[in-house]
Structures are given as structure tokens and as C-alpha cells.
Short mmCIF file of C-alpha atoms in Angstrom, two decimals:
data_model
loop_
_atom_site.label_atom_id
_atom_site.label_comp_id
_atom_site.label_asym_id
_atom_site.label_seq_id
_atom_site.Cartn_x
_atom_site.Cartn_y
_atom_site.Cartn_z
CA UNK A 760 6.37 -2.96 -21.81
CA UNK A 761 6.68 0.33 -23.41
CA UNK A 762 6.51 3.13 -21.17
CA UNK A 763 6.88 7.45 -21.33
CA UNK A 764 9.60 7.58 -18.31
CA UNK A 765 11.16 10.88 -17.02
CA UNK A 766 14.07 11.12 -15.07
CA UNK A 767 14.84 13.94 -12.55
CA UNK A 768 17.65 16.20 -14.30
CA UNK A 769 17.52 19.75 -12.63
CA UNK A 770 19.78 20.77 -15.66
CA UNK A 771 17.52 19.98 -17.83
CA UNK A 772 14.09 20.93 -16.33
CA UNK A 773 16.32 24.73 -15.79
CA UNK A 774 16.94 24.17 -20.22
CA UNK A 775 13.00 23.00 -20.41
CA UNK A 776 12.03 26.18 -19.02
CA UNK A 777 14.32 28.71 -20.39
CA UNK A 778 13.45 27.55 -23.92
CA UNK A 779 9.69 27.34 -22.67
CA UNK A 780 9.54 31.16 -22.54
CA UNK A 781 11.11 31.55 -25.74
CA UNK A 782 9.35 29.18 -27.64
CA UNK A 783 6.21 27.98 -26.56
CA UNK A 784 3.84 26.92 -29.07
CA UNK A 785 7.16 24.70 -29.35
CA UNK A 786 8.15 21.07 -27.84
CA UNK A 787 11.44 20.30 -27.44
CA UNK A 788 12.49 16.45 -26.51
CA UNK A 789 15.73 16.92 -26.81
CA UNK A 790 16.20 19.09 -23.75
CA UNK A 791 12.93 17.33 -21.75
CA UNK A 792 14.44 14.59 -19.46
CA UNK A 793 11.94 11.80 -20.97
CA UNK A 794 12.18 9.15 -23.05
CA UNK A 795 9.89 5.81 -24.40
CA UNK A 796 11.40 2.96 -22.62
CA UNK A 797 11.46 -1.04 -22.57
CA UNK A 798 10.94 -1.98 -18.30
CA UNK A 799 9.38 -4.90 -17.25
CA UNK A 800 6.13 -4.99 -15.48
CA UNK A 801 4.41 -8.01 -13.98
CA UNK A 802 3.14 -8.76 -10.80
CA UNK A 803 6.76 -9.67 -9.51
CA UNK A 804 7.82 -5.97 -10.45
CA UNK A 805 4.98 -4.53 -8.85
CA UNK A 806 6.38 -6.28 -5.43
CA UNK A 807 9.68 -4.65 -5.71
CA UNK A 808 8.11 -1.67 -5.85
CA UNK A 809 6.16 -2.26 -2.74
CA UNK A 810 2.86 -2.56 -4.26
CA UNK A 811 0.70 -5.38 -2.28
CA UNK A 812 -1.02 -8.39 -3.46
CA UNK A 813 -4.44 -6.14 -3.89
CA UNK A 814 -3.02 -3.62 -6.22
CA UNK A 815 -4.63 -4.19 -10.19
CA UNK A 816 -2.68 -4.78 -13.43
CA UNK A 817 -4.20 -2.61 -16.27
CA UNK A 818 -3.76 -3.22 -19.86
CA UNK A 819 -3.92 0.86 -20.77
CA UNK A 820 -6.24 1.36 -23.50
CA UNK A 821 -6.23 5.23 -23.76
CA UNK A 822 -4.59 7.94 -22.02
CA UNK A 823 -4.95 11.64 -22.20
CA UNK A 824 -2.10 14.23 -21.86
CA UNK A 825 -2.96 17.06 -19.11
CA UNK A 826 -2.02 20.24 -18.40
CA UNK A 827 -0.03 19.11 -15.88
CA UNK A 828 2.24 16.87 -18.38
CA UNK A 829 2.97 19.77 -20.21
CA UNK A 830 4.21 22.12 -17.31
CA UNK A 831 6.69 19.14 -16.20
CA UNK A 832 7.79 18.90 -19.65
CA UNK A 833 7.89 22.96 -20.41
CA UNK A 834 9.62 23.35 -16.74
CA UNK A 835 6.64 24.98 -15.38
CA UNK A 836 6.15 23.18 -12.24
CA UNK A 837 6.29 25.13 -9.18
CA UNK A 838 9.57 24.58 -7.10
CA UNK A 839 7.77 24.03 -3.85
CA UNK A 840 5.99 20.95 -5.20
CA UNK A 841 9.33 18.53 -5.57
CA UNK A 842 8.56 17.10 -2.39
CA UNK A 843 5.51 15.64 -3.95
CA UNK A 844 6.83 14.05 -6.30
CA UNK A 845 9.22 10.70 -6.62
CA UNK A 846 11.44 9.93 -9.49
CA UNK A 847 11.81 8.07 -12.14
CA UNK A 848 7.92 8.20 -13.44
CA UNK A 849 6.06 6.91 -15.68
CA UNK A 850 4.18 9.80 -17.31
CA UNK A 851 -0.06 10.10 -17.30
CA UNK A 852 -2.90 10.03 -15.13
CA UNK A 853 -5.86 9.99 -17.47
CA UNK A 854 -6.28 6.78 -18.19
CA UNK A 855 -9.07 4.53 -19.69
CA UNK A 856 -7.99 0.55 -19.26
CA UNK A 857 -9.37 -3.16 -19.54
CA UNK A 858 -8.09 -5.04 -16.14
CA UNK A 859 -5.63 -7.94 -16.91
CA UNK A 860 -4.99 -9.03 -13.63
CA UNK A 861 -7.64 -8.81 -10.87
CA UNK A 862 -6.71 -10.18 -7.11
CA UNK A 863 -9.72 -12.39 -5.27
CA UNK A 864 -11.44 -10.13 -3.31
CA UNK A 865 -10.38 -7.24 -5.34
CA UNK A 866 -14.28 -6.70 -6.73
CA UNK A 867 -12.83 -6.54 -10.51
CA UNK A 868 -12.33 -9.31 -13.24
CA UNK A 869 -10.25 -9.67 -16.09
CA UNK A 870 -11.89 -7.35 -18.96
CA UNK A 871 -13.61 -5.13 -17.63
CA UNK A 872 -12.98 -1.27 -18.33
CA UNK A 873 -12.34 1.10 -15.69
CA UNK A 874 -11.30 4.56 -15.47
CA UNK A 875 -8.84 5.48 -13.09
CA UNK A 876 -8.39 7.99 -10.21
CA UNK A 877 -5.10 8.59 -9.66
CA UNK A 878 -5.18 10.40 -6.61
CA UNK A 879 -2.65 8.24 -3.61
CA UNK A 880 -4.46 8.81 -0.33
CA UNK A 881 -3.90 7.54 2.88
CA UNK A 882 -5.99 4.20 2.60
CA UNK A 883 -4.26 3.35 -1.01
CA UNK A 884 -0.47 4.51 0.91
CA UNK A 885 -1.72 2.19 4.08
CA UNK A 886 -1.99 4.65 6.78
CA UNK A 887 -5.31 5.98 9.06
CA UNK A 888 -7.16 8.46 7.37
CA UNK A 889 -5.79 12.45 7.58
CA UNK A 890 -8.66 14.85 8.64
CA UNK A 891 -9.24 15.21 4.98
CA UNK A 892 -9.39 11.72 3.65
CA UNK A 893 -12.30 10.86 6.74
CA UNK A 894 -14.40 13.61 4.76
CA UNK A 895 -13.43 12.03 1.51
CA UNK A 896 -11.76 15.49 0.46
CA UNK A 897 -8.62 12.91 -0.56
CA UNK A 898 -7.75 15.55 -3.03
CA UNK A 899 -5.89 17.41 -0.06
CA UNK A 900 -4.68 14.60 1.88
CA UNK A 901 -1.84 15.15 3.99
CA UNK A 902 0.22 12.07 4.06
CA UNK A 903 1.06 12.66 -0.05
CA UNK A 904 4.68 11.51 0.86
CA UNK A 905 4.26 9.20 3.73
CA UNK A 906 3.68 5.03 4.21
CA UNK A 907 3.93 2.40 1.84
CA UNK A 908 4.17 4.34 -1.21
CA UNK A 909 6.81 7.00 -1.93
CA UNK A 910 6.09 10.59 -2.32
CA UNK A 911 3.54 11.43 -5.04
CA UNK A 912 -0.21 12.49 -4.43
CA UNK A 913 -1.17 10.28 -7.73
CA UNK A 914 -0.25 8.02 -10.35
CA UNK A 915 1.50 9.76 -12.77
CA UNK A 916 3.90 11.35 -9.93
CA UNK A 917 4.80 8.12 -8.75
CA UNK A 918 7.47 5.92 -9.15
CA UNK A 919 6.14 3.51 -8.14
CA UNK A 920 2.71 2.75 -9.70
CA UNK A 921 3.98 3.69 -13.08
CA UNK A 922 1.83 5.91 -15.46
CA UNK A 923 -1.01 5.81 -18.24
CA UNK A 924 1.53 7.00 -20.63
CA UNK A 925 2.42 3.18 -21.37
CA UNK A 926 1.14 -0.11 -22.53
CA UNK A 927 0.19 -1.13 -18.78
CA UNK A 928 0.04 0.37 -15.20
CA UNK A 929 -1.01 -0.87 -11.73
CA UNK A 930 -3.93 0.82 -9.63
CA UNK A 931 -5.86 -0.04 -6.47
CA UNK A 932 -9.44 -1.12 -6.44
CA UNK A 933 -10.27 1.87 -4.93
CA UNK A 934 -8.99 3.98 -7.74
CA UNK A 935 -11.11 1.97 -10.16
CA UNK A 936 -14.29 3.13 -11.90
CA UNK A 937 -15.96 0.68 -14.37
CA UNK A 938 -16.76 2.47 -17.74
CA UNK A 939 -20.77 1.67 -18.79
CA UNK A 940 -20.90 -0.47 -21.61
CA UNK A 941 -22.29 2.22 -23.83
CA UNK A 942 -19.34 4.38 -23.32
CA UNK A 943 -17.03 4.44 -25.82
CA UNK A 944 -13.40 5.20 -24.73
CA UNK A 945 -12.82 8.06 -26.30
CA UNK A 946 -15.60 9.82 -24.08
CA UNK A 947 -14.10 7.98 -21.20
CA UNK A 948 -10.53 9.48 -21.59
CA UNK A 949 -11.77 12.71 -20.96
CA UNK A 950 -13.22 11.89 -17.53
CA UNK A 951 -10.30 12.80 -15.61
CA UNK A 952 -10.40 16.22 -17.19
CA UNK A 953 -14.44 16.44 -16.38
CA UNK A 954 -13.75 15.84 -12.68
CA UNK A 955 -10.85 18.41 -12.42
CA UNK A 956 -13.29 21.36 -13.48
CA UNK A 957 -16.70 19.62 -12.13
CA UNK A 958 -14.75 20.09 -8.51
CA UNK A 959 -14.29 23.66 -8.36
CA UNK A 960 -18.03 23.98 -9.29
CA UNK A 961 -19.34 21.74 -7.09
CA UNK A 962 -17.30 23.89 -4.19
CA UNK A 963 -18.29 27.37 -5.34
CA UNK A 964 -21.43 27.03 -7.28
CA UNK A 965 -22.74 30.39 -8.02
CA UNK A 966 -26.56 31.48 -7.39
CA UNK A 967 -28.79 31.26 -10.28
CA UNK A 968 -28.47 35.41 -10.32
CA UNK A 969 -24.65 35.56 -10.56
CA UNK A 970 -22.66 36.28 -13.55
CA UNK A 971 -19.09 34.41 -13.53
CA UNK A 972 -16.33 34.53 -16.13
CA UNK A 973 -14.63 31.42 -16.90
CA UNK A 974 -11.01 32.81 -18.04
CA UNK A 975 -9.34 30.16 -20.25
CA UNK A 976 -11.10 28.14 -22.96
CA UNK A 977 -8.89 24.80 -23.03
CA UNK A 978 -10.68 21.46 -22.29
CA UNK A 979 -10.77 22.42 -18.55
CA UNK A 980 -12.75 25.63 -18.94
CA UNK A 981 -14.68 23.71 -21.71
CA UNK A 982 -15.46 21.47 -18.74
CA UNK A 983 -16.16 24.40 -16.22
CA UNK A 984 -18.89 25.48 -18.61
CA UNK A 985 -20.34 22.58 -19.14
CA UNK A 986 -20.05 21.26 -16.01
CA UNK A 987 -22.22 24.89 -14.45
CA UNK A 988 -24.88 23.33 -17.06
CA UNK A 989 -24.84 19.73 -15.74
CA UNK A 990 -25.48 20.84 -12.09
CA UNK A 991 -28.33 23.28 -13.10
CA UNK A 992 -27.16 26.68 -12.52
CA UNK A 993 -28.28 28.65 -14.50
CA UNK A 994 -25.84 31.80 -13.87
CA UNK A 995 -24.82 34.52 -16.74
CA UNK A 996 -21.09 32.35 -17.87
CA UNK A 997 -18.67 34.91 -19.70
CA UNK A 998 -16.47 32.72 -21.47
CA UNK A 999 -12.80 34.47 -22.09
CA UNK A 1000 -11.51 32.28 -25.40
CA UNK A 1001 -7.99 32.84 -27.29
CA UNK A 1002 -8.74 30.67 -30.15
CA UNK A 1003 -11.93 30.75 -32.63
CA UNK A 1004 -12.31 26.91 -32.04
CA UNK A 1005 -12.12 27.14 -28.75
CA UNK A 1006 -14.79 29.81 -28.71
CA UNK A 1007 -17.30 28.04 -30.82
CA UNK A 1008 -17.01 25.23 -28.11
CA UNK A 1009 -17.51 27.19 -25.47
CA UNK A 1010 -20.68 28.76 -26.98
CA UNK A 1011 -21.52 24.81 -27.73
CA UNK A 1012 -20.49 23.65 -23.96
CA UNK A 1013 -23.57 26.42 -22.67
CA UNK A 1014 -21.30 29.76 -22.19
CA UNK A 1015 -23.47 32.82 -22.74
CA UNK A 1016 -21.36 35.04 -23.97
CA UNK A 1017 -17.56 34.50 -25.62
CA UNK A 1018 -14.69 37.54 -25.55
CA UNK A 1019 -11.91 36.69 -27.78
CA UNK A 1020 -9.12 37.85 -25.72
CA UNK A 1021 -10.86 40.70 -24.19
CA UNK A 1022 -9.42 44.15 -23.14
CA UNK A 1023 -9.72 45.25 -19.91
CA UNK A 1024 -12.55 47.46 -21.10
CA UNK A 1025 -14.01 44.84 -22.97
CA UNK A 1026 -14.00 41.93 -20.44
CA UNK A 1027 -16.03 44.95 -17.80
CA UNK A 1028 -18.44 45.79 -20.23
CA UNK A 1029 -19.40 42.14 -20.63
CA UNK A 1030 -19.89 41.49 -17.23
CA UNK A 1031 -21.49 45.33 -16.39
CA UNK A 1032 -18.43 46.74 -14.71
CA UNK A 1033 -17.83 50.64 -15.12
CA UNK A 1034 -14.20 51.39 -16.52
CA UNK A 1035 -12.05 53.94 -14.48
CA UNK A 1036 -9.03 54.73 -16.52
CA UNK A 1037 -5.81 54.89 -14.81
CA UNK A 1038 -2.41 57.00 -15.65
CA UNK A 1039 -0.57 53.44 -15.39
CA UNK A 1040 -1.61 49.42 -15.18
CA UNK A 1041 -4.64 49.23 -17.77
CA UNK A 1042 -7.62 50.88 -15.82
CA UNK A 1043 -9.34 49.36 -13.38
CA UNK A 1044 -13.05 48.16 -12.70
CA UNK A 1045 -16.06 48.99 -10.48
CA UNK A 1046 -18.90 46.32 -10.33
CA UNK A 1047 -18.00 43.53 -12.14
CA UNK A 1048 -18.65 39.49 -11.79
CA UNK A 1049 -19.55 37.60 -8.86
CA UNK A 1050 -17.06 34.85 -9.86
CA UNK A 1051 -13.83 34.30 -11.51
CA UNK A 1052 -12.81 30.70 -12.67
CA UNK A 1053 -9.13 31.13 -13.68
CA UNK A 1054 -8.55 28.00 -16.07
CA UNK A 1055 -5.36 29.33 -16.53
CA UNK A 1056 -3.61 30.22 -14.05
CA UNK A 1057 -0.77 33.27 -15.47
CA UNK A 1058 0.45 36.05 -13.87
CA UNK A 1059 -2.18 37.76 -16.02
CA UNK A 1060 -5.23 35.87 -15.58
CA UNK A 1061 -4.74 36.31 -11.70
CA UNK A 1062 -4.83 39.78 -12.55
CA UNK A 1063 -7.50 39.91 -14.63
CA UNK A 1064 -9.40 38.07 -12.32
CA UNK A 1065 -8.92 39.99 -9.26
CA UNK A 1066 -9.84 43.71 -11.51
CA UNK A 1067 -13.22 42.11 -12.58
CA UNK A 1068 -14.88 40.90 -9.65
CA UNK A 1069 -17.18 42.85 -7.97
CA UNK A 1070 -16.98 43.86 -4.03
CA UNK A 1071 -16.84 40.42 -1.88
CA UNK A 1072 -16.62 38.22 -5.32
CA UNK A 1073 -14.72 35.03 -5.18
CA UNK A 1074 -11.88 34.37 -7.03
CA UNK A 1075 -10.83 30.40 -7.73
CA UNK A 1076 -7.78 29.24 -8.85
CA UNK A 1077 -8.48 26.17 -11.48
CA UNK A 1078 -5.58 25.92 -13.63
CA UNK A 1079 -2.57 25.15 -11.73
CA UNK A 1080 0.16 27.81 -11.35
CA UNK A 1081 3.57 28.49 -9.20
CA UNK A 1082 5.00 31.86 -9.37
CA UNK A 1083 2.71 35.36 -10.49
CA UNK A 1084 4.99 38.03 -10.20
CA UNK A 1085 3.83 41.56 -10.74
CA UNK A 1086 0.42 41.12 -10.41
CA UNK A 1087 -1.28 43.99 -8.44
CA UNK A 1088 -3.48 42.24 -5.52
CA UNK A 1089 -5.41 45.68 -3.98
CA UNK A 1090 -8.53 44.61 -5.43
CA UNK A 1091 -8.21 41.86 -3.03
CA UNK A 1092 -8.47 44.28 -0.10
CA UNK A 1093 -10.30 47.28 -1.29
CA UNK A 1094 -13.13 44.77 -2.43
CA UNK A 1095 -12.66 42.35 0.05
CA UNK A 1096 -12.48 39.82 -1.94
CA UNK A 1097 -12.39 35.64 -1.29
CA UNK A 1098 -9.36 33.73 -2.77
CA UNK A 1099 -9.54 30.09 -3.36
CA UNK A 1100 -8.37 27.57 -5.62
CA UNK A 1101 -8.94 23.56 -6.64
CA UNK A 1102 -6.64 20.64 -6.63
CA UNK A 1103 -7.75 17.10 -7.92
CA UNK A 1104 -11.06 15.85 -6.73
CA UNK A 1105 -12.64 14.23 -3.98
CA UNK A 1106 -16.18 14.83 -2.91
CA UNK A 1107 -18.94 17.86 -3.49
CA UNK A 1108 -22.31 18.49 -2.32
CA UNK A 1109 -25.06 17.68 -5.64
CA UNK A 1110 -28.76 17.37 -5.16
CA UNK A 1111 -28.41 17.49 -1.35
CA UNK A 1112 -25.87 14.93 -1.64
CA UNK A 1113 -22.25 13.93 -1.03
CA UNK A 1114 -21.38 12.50 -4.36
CA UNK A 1115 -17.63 10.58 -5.09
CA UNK A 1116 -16.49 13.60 -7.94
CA UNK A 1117 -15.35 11.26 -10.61
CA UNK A 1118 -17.99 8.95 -10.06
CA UNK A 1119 -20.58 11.93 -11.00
CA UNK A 1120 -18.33 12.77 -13.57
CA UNK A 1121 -18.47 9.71 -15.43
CA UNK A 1122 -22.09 9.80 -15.04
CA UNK A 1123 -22.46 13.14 -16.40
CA UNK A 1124 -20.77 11.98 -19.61
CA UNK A 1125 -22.60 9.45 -19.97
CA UNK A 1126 -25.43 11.34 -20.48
CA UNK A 1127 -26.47 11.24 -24.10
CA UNK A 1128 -27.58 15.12 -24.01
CA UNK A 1129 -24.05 16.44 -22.57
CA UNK A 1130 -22.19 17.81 -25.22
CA UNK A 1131 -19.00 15.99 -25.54
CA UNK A 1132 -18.64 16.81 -29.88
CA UNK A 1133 -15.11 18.23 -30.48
CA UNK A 1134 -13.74 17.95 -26.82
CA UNK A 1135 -11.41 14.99 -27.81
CA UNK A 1136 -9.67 16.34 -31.02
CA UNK A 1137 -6.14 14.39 -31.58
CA UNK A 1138 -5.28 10.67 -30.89
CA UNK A 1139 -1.82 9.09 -31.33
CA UNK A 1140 0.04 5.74 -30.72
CA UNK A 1141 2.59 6.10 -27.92
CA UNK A 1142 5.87 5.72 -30.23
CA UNK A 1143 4.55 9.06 -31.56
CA UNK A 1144 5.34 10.79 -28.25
CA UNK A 1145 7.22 13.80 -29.73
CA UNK A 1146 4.22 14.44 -32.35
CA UNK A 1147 1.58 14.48 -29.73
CA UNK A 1148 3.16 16.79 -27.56
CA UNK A 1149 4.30 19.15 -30.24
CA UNK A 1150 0.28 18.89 -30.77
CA UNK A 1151 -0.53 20.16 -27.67
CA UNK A 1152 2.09 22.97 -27.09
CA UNK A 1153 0.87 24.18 -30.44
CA UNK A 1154 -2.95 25.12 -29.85
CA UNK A 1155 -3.21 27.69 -32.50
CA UNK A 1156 -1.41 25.60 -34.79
CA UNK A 1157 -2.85 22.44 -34.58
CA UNK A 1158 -6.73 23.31 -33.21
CA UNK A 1159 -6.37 20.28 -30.36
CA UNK A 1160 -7.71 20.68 -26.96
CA UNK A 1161 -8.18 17.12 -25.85
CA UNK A 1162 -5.23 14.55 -26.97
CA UNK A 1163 -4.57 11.62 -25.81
CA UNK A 1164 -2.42 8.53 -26.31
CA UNK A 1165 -4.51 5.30 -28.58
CA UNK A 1166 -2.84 2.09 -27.27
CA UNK A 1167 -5.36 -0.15 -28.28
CA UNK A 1168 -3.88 -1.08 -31.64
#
């Protein structure tokens, strides 16, 4: 089968991300360590890899390219995380697939659609459940690099399990979601990415009297804003946008207001902060937002963040960052203020309920009344790698926020 494979090459990820900083609105495969392969795959392969008798064979049908993707590729990945991950792998982890091969006893037949969850937690890697995983918070399991399975907390990270970035991929029944019948896959695909924002919400919903800002208006804050709407709250949102398209989604998606890359000033006034000009660093705020949902996760959304919260706000961490040098953290004290941040998905309290966070994200999209228009904007076939990425790194360029790879030709 054809698969998206990349290889650990620390000279290259180094290349990756000194060209990343110099060019980024550009991708460049020759200096990424991945390439479209030929590798076998059948249920023999999967036991060489040490993948039992229970584990699925899906034939992928659509997979979408993250965030996450891209920082491997631009050599953005924190340092800390190589532990967690185990190499070579088969790219993607958003994937939409018809089962080919379904055990006895697994619960699935051949045909049927599933989305998967690509988190690895200590049931799927064969071990007792971590304090985490007997809450169902697998999201921050801690046995990501222990038991059957080698180190990686999901598919995608894996070497493994392969990735959705390929004509077919294995997954455990407990990873599977069916997809409703009326659900075409291109809203599927872009469950993965509703789960990854509906988490943070679900753990730091804001009163119905709070104003947040949701900094960042790719398909994960599109998802943040949308996802405040499908819970009920009914909190002020302050969408911070960089792109007119992105904007009119997020005005689309339920945001109340939208700043198009907002001064300092700007962003205060918006949420009814006072500004206090300062000799050096911008100014600073007093008052300000009750939450801050950083969907992007740069040295200067972190600092943005932390300037426009008001005394004992909460700050959280969605879009996934490493390093933030230089960023100025004595709001955190002065205002005694909460850090937090969101990995994955597992479980969140809805309706006086614990609720499976995919599960309720596929439901929420299946909703005929949750705006979904425009969220998917570019499809390709997988031999197009090199276009599709250049797609994403170029968001001004191209307008995409959701693309994902078509294999169903």
C-alpha cells in the first residue's frame, strides 16, 4: 500500500526548522525527512509489528492534515517530546475509514465507517489502567511508551499502527467510532479536529457572564467557537482572526466580536480592559477577559494572553507549543492568574454527564443546525502530498483551513 512515511533524521528536522523561520508560508520536501512509500500491510504485517489478533484493518477513506503534521514537518516539535514518539511513522491521525477486516468478537463488520481515535492508552498498549486512564482522562495517560506497543501516545506517532496518511491503517475496537449513515465523510474528517477544541471547553467552560477571547482563528479556534455554542454558554467570545476568511467564519461559527490582528490597545478595548502605556513592551492592561483560549500557541499569543486577562482569569493552552522565549509572565503573579493547557481528548462533564469527547463530538456534527459550511476547504489524493502541504503552510495564500487527504478514488 501507499503510505506518507517519515524517518527520524535529526539533520534534517535541524534544516526543517531553520528554513521554517525563514520561510514559512513555504513547504519544503526536499529537506522534510518524508516520503510516499510502497510497504506491505496485511494482517501478517500487523503481527510483526506486535499488533494482536483484535486489532482492525481500515481501508482509509479520508484523512485530515493537523497542526501537529505540520510542526513535525516545519521542525517545530518540542525537543522534550522525542520520547513519545517511535520511528519510522506513518503520518495522520484524522482519519475517516470503511473496516476491511473485522476480528470475531471485535463488535465491527466489514463496511462499516468509523472514525478513529488515535489516542494509545494503557488498555489498547495491554497494561492496567494509569490513574488517568481509570477516569477515562486517556488523553494524559502515563504509560505513552510502555507494553505492547512502542512509544507513541497515538496513531500517527507510532510505528507501529501506521498512519491515516495512506491507503490503509490498523486500529483497535476501542479506537473505533461508527460514522451515522447521514454523515457524509467530509464532515466526518473534521471530527478529530472538533474533539481537540470541544476538550478544552468542556474543562474550563466559562459562566454565562464571562467574556473569553479565543486567540487564533484556524479550524481549531473555529472549533473552540463553535464548540462554546454547542454546549450552551452563552459567554461574550472575542475572536482574534489574521485572515478575512477566517474572520467571516468565526463570525459564522457564533464569535461575537472579530479583531483582525488586534493591537494591544485594540484587543483591551474589546474585552473592556483600561490601557496603561508603558516606556517599553507594548503597554499593559487592567481588567480584561475572564478567559484566554490560545489556539496558537507562539511566544506572542502566550503573551498576549497573559496581558488581557483580568485578576484570577484563566489562561489555557490549546494549540500546542515547545519553547516561548521572551515572553514577560508578571501578569501571572500580580493577577494571580490560573495556567492550564489541553492535550488530546478523553472525557468532560456535559449536561451533568461524563460524556466519551469524540463520541459527543461526532454527535455534535451531526447535528444538522451546527455550522460546518467552509470548515473543510481543500481535498487532495495522497500522490499529491507536496501540493497539500504547500496548501496548508500557505494560509493567506491559498484560503484553506481544513485539508485533508481524498483516498476514496
Amino acid at each position: 500500500m501507499l503510505a506518507l512515511v517519515y524517518r527520524k533524521s535529526v539533520p534534517r528536522y535541524l534544516a526543517s526548522a531553520g528554513a521554517g523561520k525563514l520561510m514559512r508560508r513555504r513547504f519544503l520536501p526536499a529537506l522534510a525527512p518524508v516520503a510516499l512509500r510502497d510497504i506491505p500491510f496485511d494482517r501478517s504485517t500487523l503481527d510483526t509489528r506486535g499488533l494482536g489478533p483484535e486489532w482492525l484493518i481500515l481501508k482509509v477513506r479520508m484523512c485530515g492534515i493537523c497542526g501537529s503534521d505540520l510542526n513535525l514537518l516545519r521542525g517545530a516539535e518540542s525537543y522534550l517530546m522525542e520520547p513519545y514518539g517511535s520511528f519510522p511513522i506513518g503520518m495522520g491521525h484524522e482519519i475517516v475509514a470503511e473496516v476491511v477486516d473485522a476480528p470475531d468478537g471485535s463488535g465491527f463488520s466489514a463496511g462499516e465507517r468509523v472514525v478513529v481515535e488515535p489516542t494509545l492508552h494503557c488498555a489498547i498498549r495491554g497494561l492496567p489502567p494509569c490513574r488517568f486512564c481509570q477516569q477515562g482522562d486517556w488523553n494524559l495517560c502515563e504509560n505513552f511508551t510502555d507494553g505492547i506497543l512502542p512509544a507513541g501516545p497515538g496513531i500517527g506517532f507510532n510505528s507501529a499502527t501506521g498512519g491515516g496518511m495512506a491507503e490503509a491503517v490498523a486500529a483497535h475496537p476501542l479506537q473505533c467510532l461508527r460514522v451515522p449513515d447521514s454523515m457524509p465523510d467530509e464532515t466526518a474528517v473534521l471530527a478529530d479536529a472538533m474533539a481537540s477544541a470541544l476538550q478544552p471547553v468542556l474543562e474550563n467552560r466559562p459562566a454565562d457572564e464571562d467574556t473569553v477571547i479565543v486567540y487564533g482563528m484556524g479550524v481549531i479556534g473555529q472549533f473552540l467557537v463553535r464548540s462554546l455554542r454547542a454546549v450552551g454558554s452563552r459567554a461574550r467570545v472575542v475572536a482574534v482572526a489574521r485572515h478575512r476568511f477566517q474572520a467571516e467564519l468565526a463570525t459564522a461559527g457564533g464569535a461575537d466580536q472579530v479583531l483582525m490582528s488586534p493591537t494591544r490597545r485594540e484587543l483591551g478595548a474589546a474585552v473592556g480592559a483600561r490601557f496603561l502605556p508603558t516606556t517599553l513592551a507594548g503597554g499593559n492592561l487592567e481588567g480584561g477577559a475572564d478567559i484566554f483560549y490560545d489556539c496558537v500557541g507562539s511566544p506572542r499569543s502566550l503573551q498576549e494572553g497573559l496581558v488581557s486577562l483580568r485578576g484570577r482569569g484563566r489562561y489555557v493552552m490549546v494549540g500546542t507549543a515547545g519553547t516561548a522565549g521572551g515572553v514577560d509572565i508578571s501578569s501571572l503573579w500580580f493577577r494571580e492568574l490560573t495556567m492550564t493547557g489541553s492535550v488530546y481528548y478523553g472525557h468532560g462533564e456535559y449536561n451533568g454527564e461524563r460524556r466519551r469527547t469524540y463520541e459527543l463530538a461526532l454527535e455534535f456534527l451531526g447535528d444538522p443546525a451546527f455550522p460546518t459550511s467552509g470548515l473543510l476547504t481543500h481535498t487532495y489524493p495522497l500522490p499529491e502530498w507536496r501540493r497539500a502541504f504547500q496548501t496548508v503552510f500557505d494560509k493567506r495564500g491559498s484560503g484553506s483551513m481544513k485539508v485533508a487527504f481524498d483516498m476514496r478514488g
